[in-house]
XYZ file of C-alpha atoms in Angstrom:
477
model
C -0.030 0.136 0.058
C 1.021 3.619 -0.655
C 1.676 5.653 2.247
C 1.169 8.775 0.113
C -2.247 7.442 -0.678
C -3.135 6.914 2.986
C -1.817 10.499 4.124
C -3.964 11.983 1.318
C -7.233 10.228 2.081
C -6.581 10.832 5.780
C -6.235 14.284 5.358
C -9.583 14.437 3.028
C -11.442 12.480 5.523
C -10.459 14.162 8.585
C -10.540 17.681 7.386
C -13.840 17.308 5.560
C -17.702 17.517 7.306
C -18.824 16.097 4.025
C -20.507 12.845 5.047
C -20.823 11.702 1.370
C -16.855 11.895 1.191
C -16.730 9.604 4.388
C -19.286 7.222 2.959
C -17.201 6.968 -0.289
C -14.231 5.826 1.526
C -15.810 3.476 3.802
C -17.781 1.711 1.037
C -14.286 1.286 -1.001
C -12.603 -0.224 2.088
C -11.728 -3.239 0.117
C -9.368 -0.808 -2.354
C -8.197 1.356 0.366
C -7.735 -1.098 3.157
C -9.280 1.746 5.438
C -12.271 1.627 7.758
C -13.952 4.366 9.215
C -14.616 4.148 13.372
C -17.186 6.967 13.899
C -17.882 6.086 17.123
C -16.456 7.391 20.659
C -14.747 10.514 21.200
C -13.633 12.197 18.980
C -16.306 11.022 16.908
C -13.991 10.210 13.861
C -10.999 7.767 14.067
C -9.528 5.357 11.344
C -7.762 2.155 11.245
C -5.606 1.276 8.390
C -5.924 -2.865 7.933
C -2.572 -4.062 7.371
C -1.057 -1.316 8.396
C -2.580 0.291 11.575
C -4.527 -2.086 13.302
C -6.369 0.070 16.321
C -8.237 3.196 15.501
C -6.458 6.320 15.888
C -7.272 10.183 15.570
C -5.646 12.110 12.587
C -2.603 13.283 14.944
C -2.100 9.956 16.109
C -2.409 8.410 12.669
C 0.383 11.023 11.326
C 2.571 9.986 13.889
C 2.523 6.463 13.263
C 3.055 6.952 9.588
C 5.859 9.310 10.245
C 7.472 6.343 12.282
C 6.804 4.405 9.288
C 8.439 6.286 6.934
C 11.699 7.046 9.113
C 12.198 3.152 9.616
C 15.585 1.371 8.888
C 14.102 0.027 5.733
C 13.589 3.858 4.438
C 16.670 5.533 6.443
C 19.022 7.288 4.072
C 16.463 6.872 1.093
C 15.894 10.333 0.601
C 18.894 11.330 -1.127
C 18.293 13.709 -3.858
C 14.396 13.994 -3.102
C 14.872 17.703 -1.906
C 16.617 18.832 -5.171
C 14.272 18.663 -8.081
C 15.195 20.119 -11.291
C 11.489 21.349 -11.568
C 8.723 21.459 -9.181
C 4.939 22.156 -9.707
C 2.601 21.562 -6.906
C -0.547 22.363 -8.999
C -2.501 22.495 -5.941
C -3.754 26.488 -5.943
C -1.855 27.939 -8.642
C 0.653 27.483 -11.559
C 3.956 28.638 -9.835
C 6.733 26.259 -9.066
C 7.642 25.378 -5.604
C 10.116 28.530 -5.737
C 7.470 30.895 -7.072
C 8.420 30.812 -10.570
C 6.159 31.255 -13.326
C 7.068 28.987 -16.055
C 3.336 27.393 -17.107
C 1.224 28.705 -20.228
C -2.581 27.954 -19.802
C -5.151 28.372 -22.357
C -9.034 27.648 -22.665
C -10.910 29.207 -25.235
C -14.250 29.645 -23.282
C -15.693 29.856 -19.733
C -15.844 26.948 -17.509
C -17.220 26.238 -14.091
C -15.738 24.295 -11.336
C -16.218 22.961 -7.592
C -14.036 24.601 -5.150
C -12.401 23.008 -2.220
C -15.540 24.102 -0.097
C -18.244 22.659 -2.574
C -19.378 25.714 -4.047
C -19.836 25.854 -7.968
C -17.717 28.641 -9.326
C -17.063 30.138 -12.955
C -13.719 30.732 -14.509
C -13.013 33.141 -17.188
C -11.524 31.855 -20.348
C -7.723 31.149 -20.206
C -8.128 30.850 -16.207
C -7.036 27.461 -14.529
C -9.641 25.811 -12.271
C -8.233 24.238 -9.062
C -10.214 21.914 -6.943
C -9.742 19.862 -3.911
C -7.900 17.307 -5.685
C -5.547 19.334 -8.088
C -5.837 21.224 -11.078
C -8.996 20.118 -13.237
C -8.025 19.379 -16.761
C -10.693 18.627 -19.207
C -11.191 17.899 -22.916
C -14.030 19.750 -24.783
C -17.367 18.753 -24.270
C -21.013 20.318 -25.268
C -24.214 20.461 -23.167
C -26.981 19.457 -25.698
C -29.625 20.373 -23.573
C -30.801 24.144 -23.589
C -31.983 26.382 -21.108
C -30.072 24.474 -18.437
C -31.254 26.793 -15.449
C -34.700 27.863 -16.673
C -36.791 24.784 -16.179
C -39.873 27.088 -16.610
C -38.991 27.558 -19.947
C -41.208 26.037 -22.919
C -38.219 23.993 -23.972
C -38.754 21.787 -20.725
C -42.227 19.838 -20.805
C -43.782 19.445 -17.734
C -46.220 16.717 -16.632
C -47.792 16.050 -13.456
C -45.782 19.285 -12.192
C -45.095 22.731 -12.055
C -42.044 24.893 -12.004
C -41.251 27.432 -9.484
C -38.429 29.755 -11.092
C -35.592 31.355 -9.355
C -36.893 30.486 -5.904
C -35.710 32.412 -2.777
C -36.303 29.500 -0.384
C -33.164 27.791 -1.210
C -29.679 28.688 -2.558
C -28.589 27.541 -5.728
C -24.884 25.562 -6.387
C -23.371 28.942 -6.826
C -24.688 30.503 -3.658
C -27.192 32.731 -5.509
C -31.133 32.266 -6.172
C -31.182 30.910 -9.498
C -32.496 27.386 -8.388
C -36.225 26.009 -9.346
C -38.516 24.201 -7.439
C -40.222 20.988 -9.083
C -43.666 20.649 -7.578
C -45.833 17.707 -7.991
C -49.869 18.182 -8.679
C -52.390 16.168 -7.183
C -53.552 13.764 -9.807
C -52.386 10.093 -9.753
C -49.484 10.264 -12.454
C -45.964 10.756 -12.694
C -44.916 14.106 -11.762
C -41.675 15.289 -14.045
C -40.420 17.625 -16.987
C -38.378 16.498 -19.706
C -36.524 17.776 -22.959
C -36.254 15.801 -26.268
C -32.779 14.976 -27.594
C -31.547 13.418 -30.763
C -28.927 10.623 -30.198
C -26.698 8.431 -32.399
C -26.382 4.520 -32.394
C -23.354 3.273 -30.415
C -22.600 6.676 -28.814
C -22.576 7.288 -24.867
C -24.529 9.808 -23.360
C -24.392 11.345 -19.778
C -27.529 12.939 -18.098
C -26.591 15.071 -14.905
C -28.421 17.572 -12.847
C -28.125 19.537 -9.589
C -30.664 18.260 -6.893
C -31.499 19.499 -3.370
C -34.156 18.041 -1.024
C -37.518 19.884 -0.212
C -40.448 18.149 1.096
C -39.501 15.307 -1.515
C -36.213 13.978 -1.012
C -36.083 11.307 -3.802
C -35.666 12.005 -7.503
C -35.213 9.911 -10.447
C -33.552 10.776 -13.805
C -33.567 8.588 -16.898
C -33.471 8.471 -20.697
C -36.837 7.883 -22.426
C -37.998 5.954 -25.708
C -36.646 2.392 -24.449
C -36.101 0.797 -28.086
C -33.170 3.215 -28.336
C -31.400 2.025 -25.337
C -31.909 -1.445 -26.230
C -35.629 -2.143 -24.605
C -34.724 -0.700 -21.154
C -34.565 2.940 -20.251
C -31.125 3.784 -18.494
C -32.285 4.983 -14.796
C -31.121 5.989 -11.331
C -33.155 6.990 -8.356
C -31.395 9.108 -5.758
C -32.216 10.473 -2.342
C -31.239 13.547 -1.410
C -31.741 13.081 2.535
C -29.366 10.130 2.590
C -27.228 11.047 0.046
C -27.233 7.770 -1.618
C -28.098 6.183 -5.027
C -31.341 3.905 -4.346
C -31.497 1.849 -7.651
C -30.177 1.679 -11.366
C -31.671 0.058 -14.295
C -29.565 -0.286 -17.507
C -26.962 2.085 -16.417
C -23.286 1.984 -18.060
C -22.192 4.372 -15.098
C -23.670 6.323 -12.342
C -22.136 8.985 -10.182
C -22.776 11.346 -7.425
C -20.802 14.460 -6.052
C -21.997 16.572 -3.340
C -21.911 20.407 -3.142
C -22.686 23.003 -0.478
C -25.769 23.743 1.077
C -27.087 20.378 0.671
C -26.793 19.943 -3.287
C -25.836 17.014 -4.979
C -24.969 16.470 -8.590
C -26.233 13.056 -10.017
C -25.266 11.662 -13.159
C -26.345 8.851 -15.655
C -24.663 7.344 -18.496
C -26.338 4.960 -20.985
C -25.232 3.657 -24.850
C -27.670 4.156 -27.550
C -28.168 1.043 -29.259
C -30.309 2.815 -32.038
C -30.355 6.449 -33.327
C -33.675 8.568 -32.866
C -35.289 10.729 -30.611
C -34.912 10.042 -26.809
C -35.953 12.249 -23.679
C -33.814 13.578 -20.805
C -36.335 13.097 -17.808
C -36.256 14.385 -14.419
C -38.871 12.925 -12.115
C -40.065 13.198 -8.582
C -40.239 9.935 -6.323
C -42.328 8.906 -3.599
C -40.739 5.864 -1.692
C -39.194 4.699 -4.680
C -42.514 5.277 -6.622
C -42.494 7.467 -9.345
C -46.316 7.064 -10.560
C -48.452 8.108 -7.269
C -51.168 10.615 -5.987
C -49.428 13.812 -5.717
C -50.379 16.169 -2.594
C -50.324 19.219 -4.668
C -47.377 20.661 -2.758
C -44.509 18.773 -2.447
C -41.293 19.081 -4.403
C -37.546 19.442 -4.426
C -35.076 22.028 -5.963
C -33.392 21.506 -9.101
C -30.643 23.148 -11.199
C -27.908 23.028 -14.164
C -29.452 20.012 -16.380
C -26.719 18.501 -18.827
C -26.605 16.237 -21.377
C -23.315 15.186 -23.054
C -22.492 12.868 -25.730
C -19.753 11.428 -23.419
C -19.156 8.318 -21.295
C -19.213 10.468 -18.444
C -20.095 13.701 -17.095
C -17.695 16.556 -17.361
C -17.836 20.257 -15.555
C -21.199 21.902 -15.793
C -21.722 24.139 -18.839
C -24.722 26.488 -18.482
C -26.933 26.883 -21.788
C -29.636 28.881 -22.774
C -31.264 29.415 -26.396
C -28.822 26.887 -27.884
C -26.379 24.123 -27.028
C -23.145 25.359 -25.431
C -19.637 24.202 -25.600
C -16.574 24.234 -22.973
C -13.217 24.489 -24.678
C -10.275 22.163 -23.783
C -7.505 23.028 -21.177
C -4.038 23.266 -22.357
C -1.320 23.521 -19.940
C 2.409 23.820 -20.926
C 5.479 25.082 -20.026
C 8.903 25.445 -21.940
C 11.621 22.757 -21.450
C 14.214 25.037 -21.642
C 16.073 24.951 -18.377
C 13.326 22.669 -16.774
C 14.152 19.398 -18.462
C 17.408 17.379 -18.245
C 19.044 16.059 -21.609
C 20.668 13.137 -19.882
C 19.232 10.696 -17.277
C 16.256 11.989 -15.287
C 13.227 10.888 -12.992
C 9.960 12.375 -13.544
C 6.865 11.967 -11.121
C 3.530 13.039 -11.689
C 0.390 12.701 -9.436
C -3.093 12.173 -11.225
C -6.619 11.021 -10.561
C -8.605 10.236 -13.697
C -12.539 10.389 -13.816
C -12.874 7.921 -16.704
C -10.652 4.927 -17.874
C -10.850 2.577 -20.709
C -12.830 4.590 -23.169
C -11.202 3.014 -26.410
C -8.310 0.987 -27.335
C -7.160 3.097 -30.317
C -4.802 6.085 -30.573
C -7.889 8.592 -30.436
C -8.877 7.599 -26.800
C -5.591 8.376 -25.502
C -5.875 10.182 -22.276
C -2.388 12.112 -21.877
C -1.060 13.022 -18.474
C 2.345 14.347 -19.821
C 3.571 14.779 -23.452
C 6.801 16.280 -24.829
C 6.967 14.658 -28.504
C 9.574 12.158 -29.006
C 11.109 13.042 -25.834
C 8.741 11.171 -23.184
C 4.793 10.836 -22.906
C 2.727 9.296 -20.353
C -1.018 8.548 -20.994
C -3.949 6.082 -20.403
C -5.460 3.899 -22.863
C -7.712 0.675 -22.516
C -7.247 1.286 -18.690
C -3.635 0.970 -18.453
C -0.782 3.486 -17.831
C 1.402 3.722 -20.880
C 5.091 5.523 -20.953
C 7.407 5.909 -23.863
C 10.863 7.477 -23.645
C 12.855 8.519 -26.769
C 9.945 6.977 -28.717
C 11.001 3.607 -27.818
C 9.694 0.566 -26.493
C 6.231 1.411 -24.412
C 6.366 0.905 -20.875
C 2.957 -0.834 -19.597
C 1.176 -0.717 -16.310
C -1.381 -3.313 -15.265
C -4.907 -1.990 -15.029
C -5.678 1.210 -12.857
C -8.906 2.004 -11.348
C -10.993 4.908 -11.879
C -11.270 7.963 -9.344
C -8.140 6.487 -7.458
C -4.999 8.629 -6.944
C -2.128 7.458 -8.520
C 1.557 8.762 -8.336
C 3.333 7.510 -11.825
C 7.469 7.885 -12.334
C 9.199 7.303 -15.123
C 13.158 7.093 -15.206
C 15.930 6.850 -17.679
C 19.481 5.312 -16.709
C 22.258 4.092 -18.977
C 19.915 3.281 -21.651
C 17.147 1.690 -19.563
C 13.687 3.232 -18.971
C 11.588 2.257 -16.105
C 7.883 2.726 -14.992
C 6.822 3.084 -11.598
C 3.012 2.939 -10.081
C 2.742 4.454 -6.496
C 6.329 3.616 -5.837
C 6.401 -0.233 -7.478
C 8.512 -0.638 -10.396
C 6.007 -2.186 -13.105
C 7.879 -2.155 -16.139
C 11.491 -1.535 -17.442
C 13.075 -1.461 -21.362
C 15.947 -0.649 -23.017
C 15.734 2.656 -24.882
C 17.322 4.754 -27.631
C 20.447 6.758 -25.671
C 19.623 10.493 -24.960
C 19.571 12.781 -28.043
C 21.162 15.424 -26.123
C 18.756 18.157 -26.804
C 15.644 18.940 -24.690
C 12.186 19.403 -25.984
C 10.755 22.830 -26.681
C 7.393 22.446 -24.930
C 5.894 19.831 -22.357
C 2.041 19.378 -22.018
C 0.424 18.500 -18.885
C -2.746 16.643 -19.240
C -2.674 16.899 -23.063
C -0.831 16.280 -26.287
C -1.242 19.873 -27.316
C -3.422 18.898 -29.944
C -6.686 16.889 -30.089
C -6.126 14.380 -27.401
C -6.558 15.515 -23.483
C -7.740 13.931 -20.325
C -11.139 13.588 -20.839
C -11.947 14.671 -17.029
C -9.212 14.464 -13.917
C -6.734 16.009 -11.899
C -3.141 16.435 -11.825
C -1.657 17.510 -8.443
C 2.056 17.370 -8.415
C 4.872 17.335 -11.018
C 8.556 16.745 -10.145
C 11.363 16.760 -12.683
C 14.739 15.339 -11.577
C 18.117 15.599 -13.625
C 19.054 12.475 -12.400
C 17.892 8.921 -12.347
C 16.622 8.337 -8.586
C 17.089 5.014 -6.959
C 13.975 2.744 -6.710
C 13.827 3.549 -2.842
C 14.017 7.123 -3.552
C 11.164 6.774 -5.849
C 9.413 4.830 -3.441
C 9.584 7.463 -0.737
C 8.875 10.449 -3.166
C 5.259 8.453 -4.290
C 4.280 8.569 -0.299
C 4.700 12.390 0.117
């Protein structure tokens, strides 16, 4: 297990009041080997199976981890770690650890993000977005729904329901008053609204919407016209009070992200079997039932509907009269004086929101790219690395939404790939060319292939080949 991953997860859990975050880590204990103990005093302790056997507070756990890292097995392993040639933390800004400005960032549109406090924010064009996980880097995407916040508009057909626009009863995810209230009527029927959309056979589509509980707490989103979806409409029911998905049908993927003030963004992905006209539906649910006799007053709050021809949801894209597109993020820096020309080690911390999008070069998600000098990317659920355009280095399958420290090094004509401090692949490569690449791209290849949606939280470049022990320790911190 990576101590770096444990420490990062502990900080996220201990420092957050977000019950959904705690639930996610608790339910993924098989992956993280971590179990939360929310009994006793203080209210939150953890134990890490196989590493820390009893339950401890954050301070106690930090002390134990430090003792592990300073044990005799790792004594003297720090060597050259404190002297990287280039260090980019990428947590709050684009400056190096020494305060230098070496990066260039471009995005030809505005965009949105979730700040570290769970509030939806708008970023101007050519402005990077930083979330709790690091810098958010995304490829281009389009919201196919119109009037994404104006559910009272005729673009949205209401059935068994009414809309109260811009309600002052609850703030929206921005912290303003642009949210709408979806209210049921008193009929025995479904209580919902929808917008018609055209879809193409074989394509993935992801529907997302922000929801917040009121006198109704359960909501369903789904796609209509079952013949398009292989006979069964992709569907998910979510409970805003519990903060949990209650049921799914024919879904390729579902996901929930919590925002401040009780808001959640729920996401549903399906794949169209046939082309045609479908509907994006938002329904009120009463005890897991969508067809019921309403009371004429109950409802919940909705905001920011989005439909993308993507296998997952990207950041929210507001629309009015027409579909709108968010441009891709392009982050780069000059190779001059920031990259060695001989032996080297490069470490990058990454978190990808989607994997295994396809097996061809068109589906590569680049983490780092500098032409023939080196590249690191994901395709088919694995990490690939090239050094001097030579033999590829390949990792074993990785897991979506997990944090990885990926390292490549070159020494004496041998290139090696490490995942979370463990050596996974080595190969003989061409000797160094003696020149540095003019530009290095982070999160893209500078053209059409980029991270579809993910985070980079650190980049370290050393002008020497670190030892295996040094790489292992660097992957923890």
